[in-house]
């Protein structure tokens, strides 16, 4: 039976209203408003220095917006406490490859804030870690040092770290920079599969125009300065009735 799309059943996950940001006298984001709803996949493309990473850092609370408002899951960001609902994979070059941790330790660190980093790991947390390693297909390298891995393996490890809390929103900043074309294609297949089969919302900064166009369409839905926003809405995957039925089954 045909069911007309009704967008009211998808809650907003990220809402920006008239957001601006400057580093000293350099304005990077100017009067940006957009809403990301549950299960949307948003691809963000823009030239070097356009402000994409700055935008992601504002959304995860690492930088305060200079003007305007940001809400996460309906709450103003300054009151938001449920950070485990958000998984964030920052740009690869912000990671020190000499950091002497194993893949398992890196993935487990996704459970803690910094002050709790070295506390004992409970059995249930080891199981969570095993699940995340399995989803990313990297159980066999769990004991290796992160710095010894290939770029693609490292990306999977950081994705597993972001996934360990079963986040509702996953934010990826250039997840495939510096990895070969085949591994990039595998990675995109993995995250589009996660988008279609898990109830997750994605915000992804990318330079890979080909992948973004093939999954999210050829035309940006919105622009701000040199940043373009490509969107695949939740209703393009399945309608609300199907989703509600699935929720009631789980
Ligand atoms: N901590 C900082 N202090 C001052 N200026 C900064 C800082 N971080 C970034 N910038 C500047 O702000 C602008 C936007 O940087 P940002 O890293 O957000 O861009 P980007 O779109 O992610 O770029 P890229 O595609 O190269 O990663 C750039 O001109 C950059 O030099």
Tab-separated table of N, CA and C in Angstrom, residues 116-207:
chain	number	residue	atom	x	y	z
A	116	UNK	N	38.483	9.374	33.066
A	116	UNK	CA	38.271	7.976	33.435
A	116	UNK	C	39.027	6.992	32.544
A	117	UNK	N	39.963	7.511	31.781
A	117	UNK	CA	40.581	6.709	30.727
A	117	UNK	C	41.214	5.412	31.228
A	118	UNK	N	41.815	5.436	32.432
A	118	UNK	CA	42.558	4.257	32.878
A	118	UNK	C	41.833	3.438	33.956
A	119	UNK	N	40.515	3.646	34.078
A	119	UNK	CA	39.822	2.836	35.080
A	119	UNK	C	39.631	1.404	34.554
A	120	UNK	N	39.275	0.498	35.471
A	120	UNK	CA	39.103	-0.915	35.081
A	120	UNK	C	37.949	-1.078	34.112
A	121	UNK	N	38.132	-2.041	33.206
A	121	UNK	CA	37.099	-2.267	32.199
A	121	UNK	C	36.196	-3.409	32.662
A	122	UNK	N	34.889	-3.147	32.714
A	122	UNK	CA	33.952	-4.208	33.129
A	122	UNK	C	33.761	-5.210	31.981
A	123	UNK	N	33.261	-6.406	32.354
A	123	UNK	CA	33.080	-7.451	31.347
A	123	UNK	C	32.084	-7.003	30.261
A	124	UNK	N	31.020	-6.334	30.714
A	124	UNK	CA	30.005	-5.887	29.741
A	124	UNK	C	30.613	-4.883	28.747
A	125	UNK	N	31.604	-4.121	29.231
A	125	UNK	CA	32.242	-3.149	28.331
A	125	UNK	C	33.158	-3.857	27.330
A	126	UNK	N	33.798	-4.953	27.789
A	126	UNK	CA	34.602	-5.743	26.849
A	126	UNK	C	33.709	-6.300	25.750
A	127	UNK	N	32.487	-6.714	26.150
A	127	UNK	CA	31.559	-7.250	25.155
A	127	UNK	C	31.154	-6.157	24.163
A	128	UNK	N	30.889	-4.951	24.680
A	128	UNK	CA	30.564	-3.830	23.791
A	128	UNK	C	31.702	-3.594	22.802
A	129	UNK	N	32.925	-3.676	23.324
A	129	UNK	CA	34.102	-3.465	22.490
A	129	UNK	C	34.196	-4.562	21.424
A	130	UNK	N	33.981	-5.813	21.840
A	130	UNK	CA	34.039	-6.926	20.879
A	130	UNK	C	33.003	-6.730	19.777
A	131	UNK	N	31.805	-6.267	20.166
A	131	UNK	CA	30.748	-6.049	19.169
A	131	UNK	C	31.176	-4.994	18.146
A	132	UNK	N	31.745	-3.883	18.658
A	132	UNK	CA	32.147	-2.796	17.752
A	132	UNK	C	33.272	-3.263	16.814
A	133	UNK	N	34.219	-4.061	17.384
A	133	UNK	CA	35.316	-4.587	16.557
A	133	UNK	C	34.761	-5.508	15.468
A	134	UNK	N	33.747	-6.282	15.853
A	134	UNK	CA	33.174	-7.228	14.899
A	134	UNK	C	32.431	-6.495	13.780
A	135	UNK	N	31.636	-5.481	14.144
A	135	UNK	CA	30.892	-4.727	13.122
A	135	UNK	C	31.862	-4.141	12.093
A	136	UNK	N	33.019	-3.691	12.568
A	136	UNK	CA	34.000	-3.076	11.662
A	136	UNK	C	34.944	-4.105	11.025
A	137	UNK	N	34.778	-5.381	11.409
A	137	UNK	CA	35.599	-6.439	10.806
A	137	UNK	C	37.077	-6.351	11.182
A	138	UNK	N	37.383	-5.932	12.423
A	138	UNK	CA	38.795	-5.785	12.812
A	138	UNK	C	39.128	-6.544	14.109
A	139	UNK	N	38.353	-7.605	14.411
A	139	UNK	CA	38.631	-8.374	15.629
A	139	UNK	C	40.042	-8.928	15.607
A	140	UNK	N	40.497	-9.366	14.408
A	140	UNK	CA	41.795	-10.046	14.314
A	140	UNK	C	42.981	-9.113	14.549
A	141	UNK	N	42.765	-7.799	14.522
A	141	UNK	CA	43.898	-6.890	14.769
A	141	UNK	C	43.717	-6.109	16.079
A	142	UNK	N	42.825	-6.610	16.946
A	142	UNK	CA	42.502	-5.887	18.187
A	142	UNK	C	43.729	-5.670	19.077
A	143	UNK	N	44.722	-6.589	19.013
A	143	UNK	CA	45.887	-6.480	19.887
A	143	UNK	C	47.030	-5.679	19.286
A	144	UNK	N	46.867	-5.248	18.039
A	144	UNK	CA	47.961	-4.502	17.394
A	144	UNK	C	47.988	-3.056	17.839
A	145	UNK	N	49.175	-2.466	17.774
A	145	UNK	CA	49.283	-1.033	18.062
A	145	UNK	C	48.667	-0.244	16.921
A	146	UNK	N	47.934	0.799	17.287
A	146	UNK	CA	47.206	1.576	16.290
A	146	UNK	C	48.157	2.173	15.239
A	147	UNK	N	49.371	2.569	15.681
A	147	UNK	CA	50.327	3.185	14.762
A	147	UNK	C	50.881	2.225	13.713
A	148	UNK	N	50.718	0.889	13.960
A	148	UNK	CA	51.252	-0.101	13.007
A	148	UNK	C	50.276	-0.406	11.893
A	149	UNK	N	49.050	0.119	11.983
A	149	UNK	CA	48.013	-0.288	11.036
A	149	UNK	C	48.057	0.538	9.752
A	150	UNK	N	47.425	-0.005	8.720
A	150	UNK	CA	47.269	0.762	7.480
A	150	UNK	C	46.239	1.865	7.723
A	151	UNK	N	46.185	2.831	6.799
A	151	UNK	CA	45.225	3.935	6.933
A	151	UNK	C	43.784	3.444	7.019
A	152	UNK	N	43.442	2.452	6.179
A	152	UNK	CA	42.069	1.931	6.171
A	152	UNK	C	41.723	1.228	7.472
A	153	UNK	N	42.705	0.465	8.013
A	153	UNK	CA	42.472	-0.232	9.290
A	153	UNK	C	42.318	0.782	10.426
A	154	UNK	N	43.150	1.838	10.379
A	154	UNK	CA	43.032	2.871	11.427
A	154	UNK	C	41.654	3.526	11.385
A	155	UNK	N	41.174	3.792	10.180
A	155	UNK	CA	39.857	4.422	10.064
A	155	UNK	C	38.775	3.519	10.636
A	156	UNK	N	38.891	2.229	10.375
A	156	UNK	CA	37.912	1.289	10.941
A	156	UNK	C	37.992	1.280	12.464
A	157	UNK	N	39.222	1.356	12.996
A	157	UNK	CA	39.384	1.363	14.458
A	157	UNK	C	38.724	2.609	15.059
A	158	UNK	N	38.921	3.765	14.422
A	158	UNK	CA	38.314	4.991	14.961
A	158	UNK	C	36.797	4.989	14.782
A	159	UNK	N	36.345	4.354	13.706
A	159	UNK	CA	34.897	4.221	13.531
A	159	UNK	C	34.328	3.292	14.613
A	160	UNK	N	35.047	2.206	14.918
A	160	UNK	CA	34.607	1.298	15.993
A	160	UNK	C	34.555	2.043	17.327
A	161	UNK	N	35.540	2.911	17.565
A	161	UNK	CA	35.567	3.717	18.808
A	161	UNK	C	34.323	4.612	18.875
A	162	UNK	N	33.989	5.217	17.731
A	162	UNK	CA	32.813	6.103	17.706
A	162	UNK	C	31.508	5.317	17.836
A	163	UNK	N	31.553	4.031	17.451
A	163	UNK	CA	30.333	3.202	17.434
A	163	UNK	C	30.070	2.498	18.764
A	164	UNK	N	31.038	2.494	19.674
A	164	UNK	CA	30.944	1.608	20.839
A	164	UNK	C	29.739	1.921	21.739
A	165	UNK	N	29.334	3.186	21.764
A	165	UNK	CA	28.155	3.546	22.576
A	165	UNK	C	26.843	3.424	21.807
A	166	UNK	N	26.882	2.815	20.635
A	166	UNK	CA	25.689	2.736	19.769
A	166	UNK	C	25.078	4.129	19.570
A	167	UNK	N	25.826	5.056	19.001
A	167	UNK	CA	25.317	6.431	18.888
A	167	UNK	C	24.149	6.520	17.914
A	168	UNK	N	23.323	7.540	18.119
A	168	UNK	CA	22.232	7.813	17.172
A	168	UNK	C	22.740	8.682	16.024
A	169	UNK	N	23.750	9.491	16.316
A	169	UNK	CA	24.313	10.390	15.303
A	169	UNK	C	25.802	10.112	15.172
A	170	UNK	N	26.257	9.892	13.935
A	170	UNK	CA	27.683	9.676	13.693
A	170	UNK	C	28.213	10.818	12.833
A	171	UNK	N	29.269	11.474	13.330
A	171	UNK	CA	29.861	12.609	12.626
A	171	UNK	C	31.257	12.209	12.167
A	172	UNK	N	31.473	12.237	10.863
A	172	UNK	CA	32.743	11.792	10.296
A	172	UNK	C	33.373	12.957	9.544
A	173	UNK	N	34.612	13.304	9.918
A	173	UNK	CA	35.288	14.417	9.243
A	173	UNK	C	36.373	13.842	8.332
A	174	UNK	N	36.100	13.825	7.054
A	174	UNK	CA	37.027	13.305	6.042
A	174	UNK	C	37.535	11.907	6.398
A	175	UNK	N	36.631	10.945	6.509
A	175	UNK	CA	37.055	9.625	6.995
A	175	UNK	C	37.964	8.863	6.048
A	176	UNK	N	38.053	9.249	4.783
A	176	UNK	CA	38.839	8.427	3.854
A	176	UNK	C	40.071	9.143	3.297
A	177	UNK	N	40.467	10.239	3.947
A	177	UNK	CA	41.676	10.928	3.466
A	177	UNK	C	42.891	10.021	3.639
A	178	UNK	N	43.709	9.917	2.604
A	178	UNK	CA	44.964	9.176	2.692
A	178	UNK	C	44.821	7.672	2.570
A	179	UNK	N	43.635	7.175	2.176
A	179	UNK	CA	43.540	5.721	1.978
A	179	UNK	C	43.209	5.427	0.513
A	180	UNK	N	43.603	4.224	0.056
A	180	UNK	CA	43.505	3.933	-1.374
A	180	UNK	C	42.053	3.798	-1.837
A	181	UNK	N	41.879	3.832	-3.173
A	181	UNK	CA	40.529	3.894	-3.758
A	181	UNK	C	39.672	2.686	-3.367
A	182	UNK	N	40.295	1.500	-3.357
A	182	UNK	CA	39.534	0.280	-3.037
A	182	UNK	C	39.049	0.345	-1.573
A	183	UNK	N	39.955	0.744	-0.665
A	183	UNK	CA	39.582	0.823	0.749
A	183	UNK	C	38.529	1.911	0.961
A	184	UNK	N	38.663	3.019	0.209
A	184	UNK	CA	37.640	4.081	0.287
A	184	UNK	C	36.280	3.536	-0.114
A	185	UNK	N	36.255	2.790	-1.228
A	185	UNK	CA	34.982	2.245	-1.713
A	185	UNK	C	34.387	1.292	-0.677
A	186	UNK	N	35.241	0.439	-0.066
A	186	UNK	CA	34.768	-0.502	0.964
A	186	UNK	C	34.197	0.265	2.155
A	187	UNK	N	34.905	1.339	2.517
A	187	UNK	CA	34.483	2.134	3.671
A	187	UNK	C	33.108	2.755	3.417
A	188	UNK	N	32.928	3.313	2.224
A	188	UNK	CA	31.637	3.931	1.915
A	188	UNK	C	30.521	2.890	1.863
A	189	UNK	N	30.866	1.717	1.361
A	189	UNK	CA	29.854	0.657	1.339
A	189	UNK	C	29.429	0.330	2.777
A	190	UNK	N	30.433	0.282	3.659
A	190	UNK	CA	30.162	-0.011	5.068
A	190	UNK	C	29.255	1.056	5.690
A	191	UNK	N	29.570	2.339	5.474
A	191	UNK	CA	28.761	3.357	6.167
A	191	UNK	C	27.379	3.523	5.510
A	192	UNK	N	27.276	3.321	4.200
A	192	UNK	CA	25.939	3.418	3.602
A	192	UNK	C	25.087	2.221	4.053
A	193	UNK	N	25.732	1.082	4.245
A	193	UNK	CA	25.016	-0.076	4.798
A	193	UNK	C	24.526	0.253	6.217
A	194	UNK	N	25.424	0.868	6.995
A	194	UNK	CA	25.032	1.234	8.371
A	194	UNK	C	23.881	2.223	8.347
A	195	UNK	N	23.900	3.144	7.385
A	195	UNK	CA	22.813	4.122	7.281
A	195	UNK	C	21.490	3.450	6.944
A	196	UNK	N	21.550	2.499	6.045
A	196	UNK	CA	20.301	1.885	5.591
A	196	UNK	C	19.764	0.832	6.548
A	197	UNK	N	20.649	0.207	7.309
A	197	UNK	CA	20.185	-0.921	8.124
A	197	UNK	C	20.198	-0.685	9.631
A	198	UNK	N	20.870	0.383	10.082
A	198	UNK	CA	20.817	0.728	11.505
A	198	UNK	C	20.064	2.048	11.566
A	199	UNK	N	19.427	2.359	12.668
A	199	UNK	CA	18.659	3.614	12.747
A	199	UNK	C	19.588	4.756	13.132
A	200	UNK	N	20.452	5.137	12.210
A	200	UNK	CA	21.458	6.151	12.543
A	200	UNK	C	21.390	7.332	11.582
A	201	UNK	N	21.836	8.477	12.104
A	201	UNK	CA	21.906	9.708	11.334
A	201	UNK	C	23.379	9.997	11.072
A	202	UNK	N	23.694	10.472	9.877
A	202	UNK	CA	25.099	10.707	9.522
A	202	UNK	C	25.342	12.140	9.071
A	203	UNK	N	26.454	12.678	9.550
A	203	UNK	CA	26.978	13.955	9.041
A	203	UNK	C	28.401	13.646	8.617
A	204	UNK	N	28.698	13.786	7.332
A	204	UNK	CA	30.034	13.386	6.882
A	204	UNK	C	30.667	14.463	5.998
A	205	UNK	N	31.837	14.931	6.419
A	205	UNK	CA	32.631	15.826	5.573
A	205	UNK	C	33.447	14.949	4.635
A	206	UNK	N	33.454	15.290	3.351
A	206	UNK	CA	34.194	14.456	2.408
A	206	UNK	C	34.740	15.284	1.259
A	207	UNK	N	35.825	14.781	0.671
A	207	UNK	CA	36.313	15.359	-0.582
A	207	UNK	C	35.902	14.492	-1.756
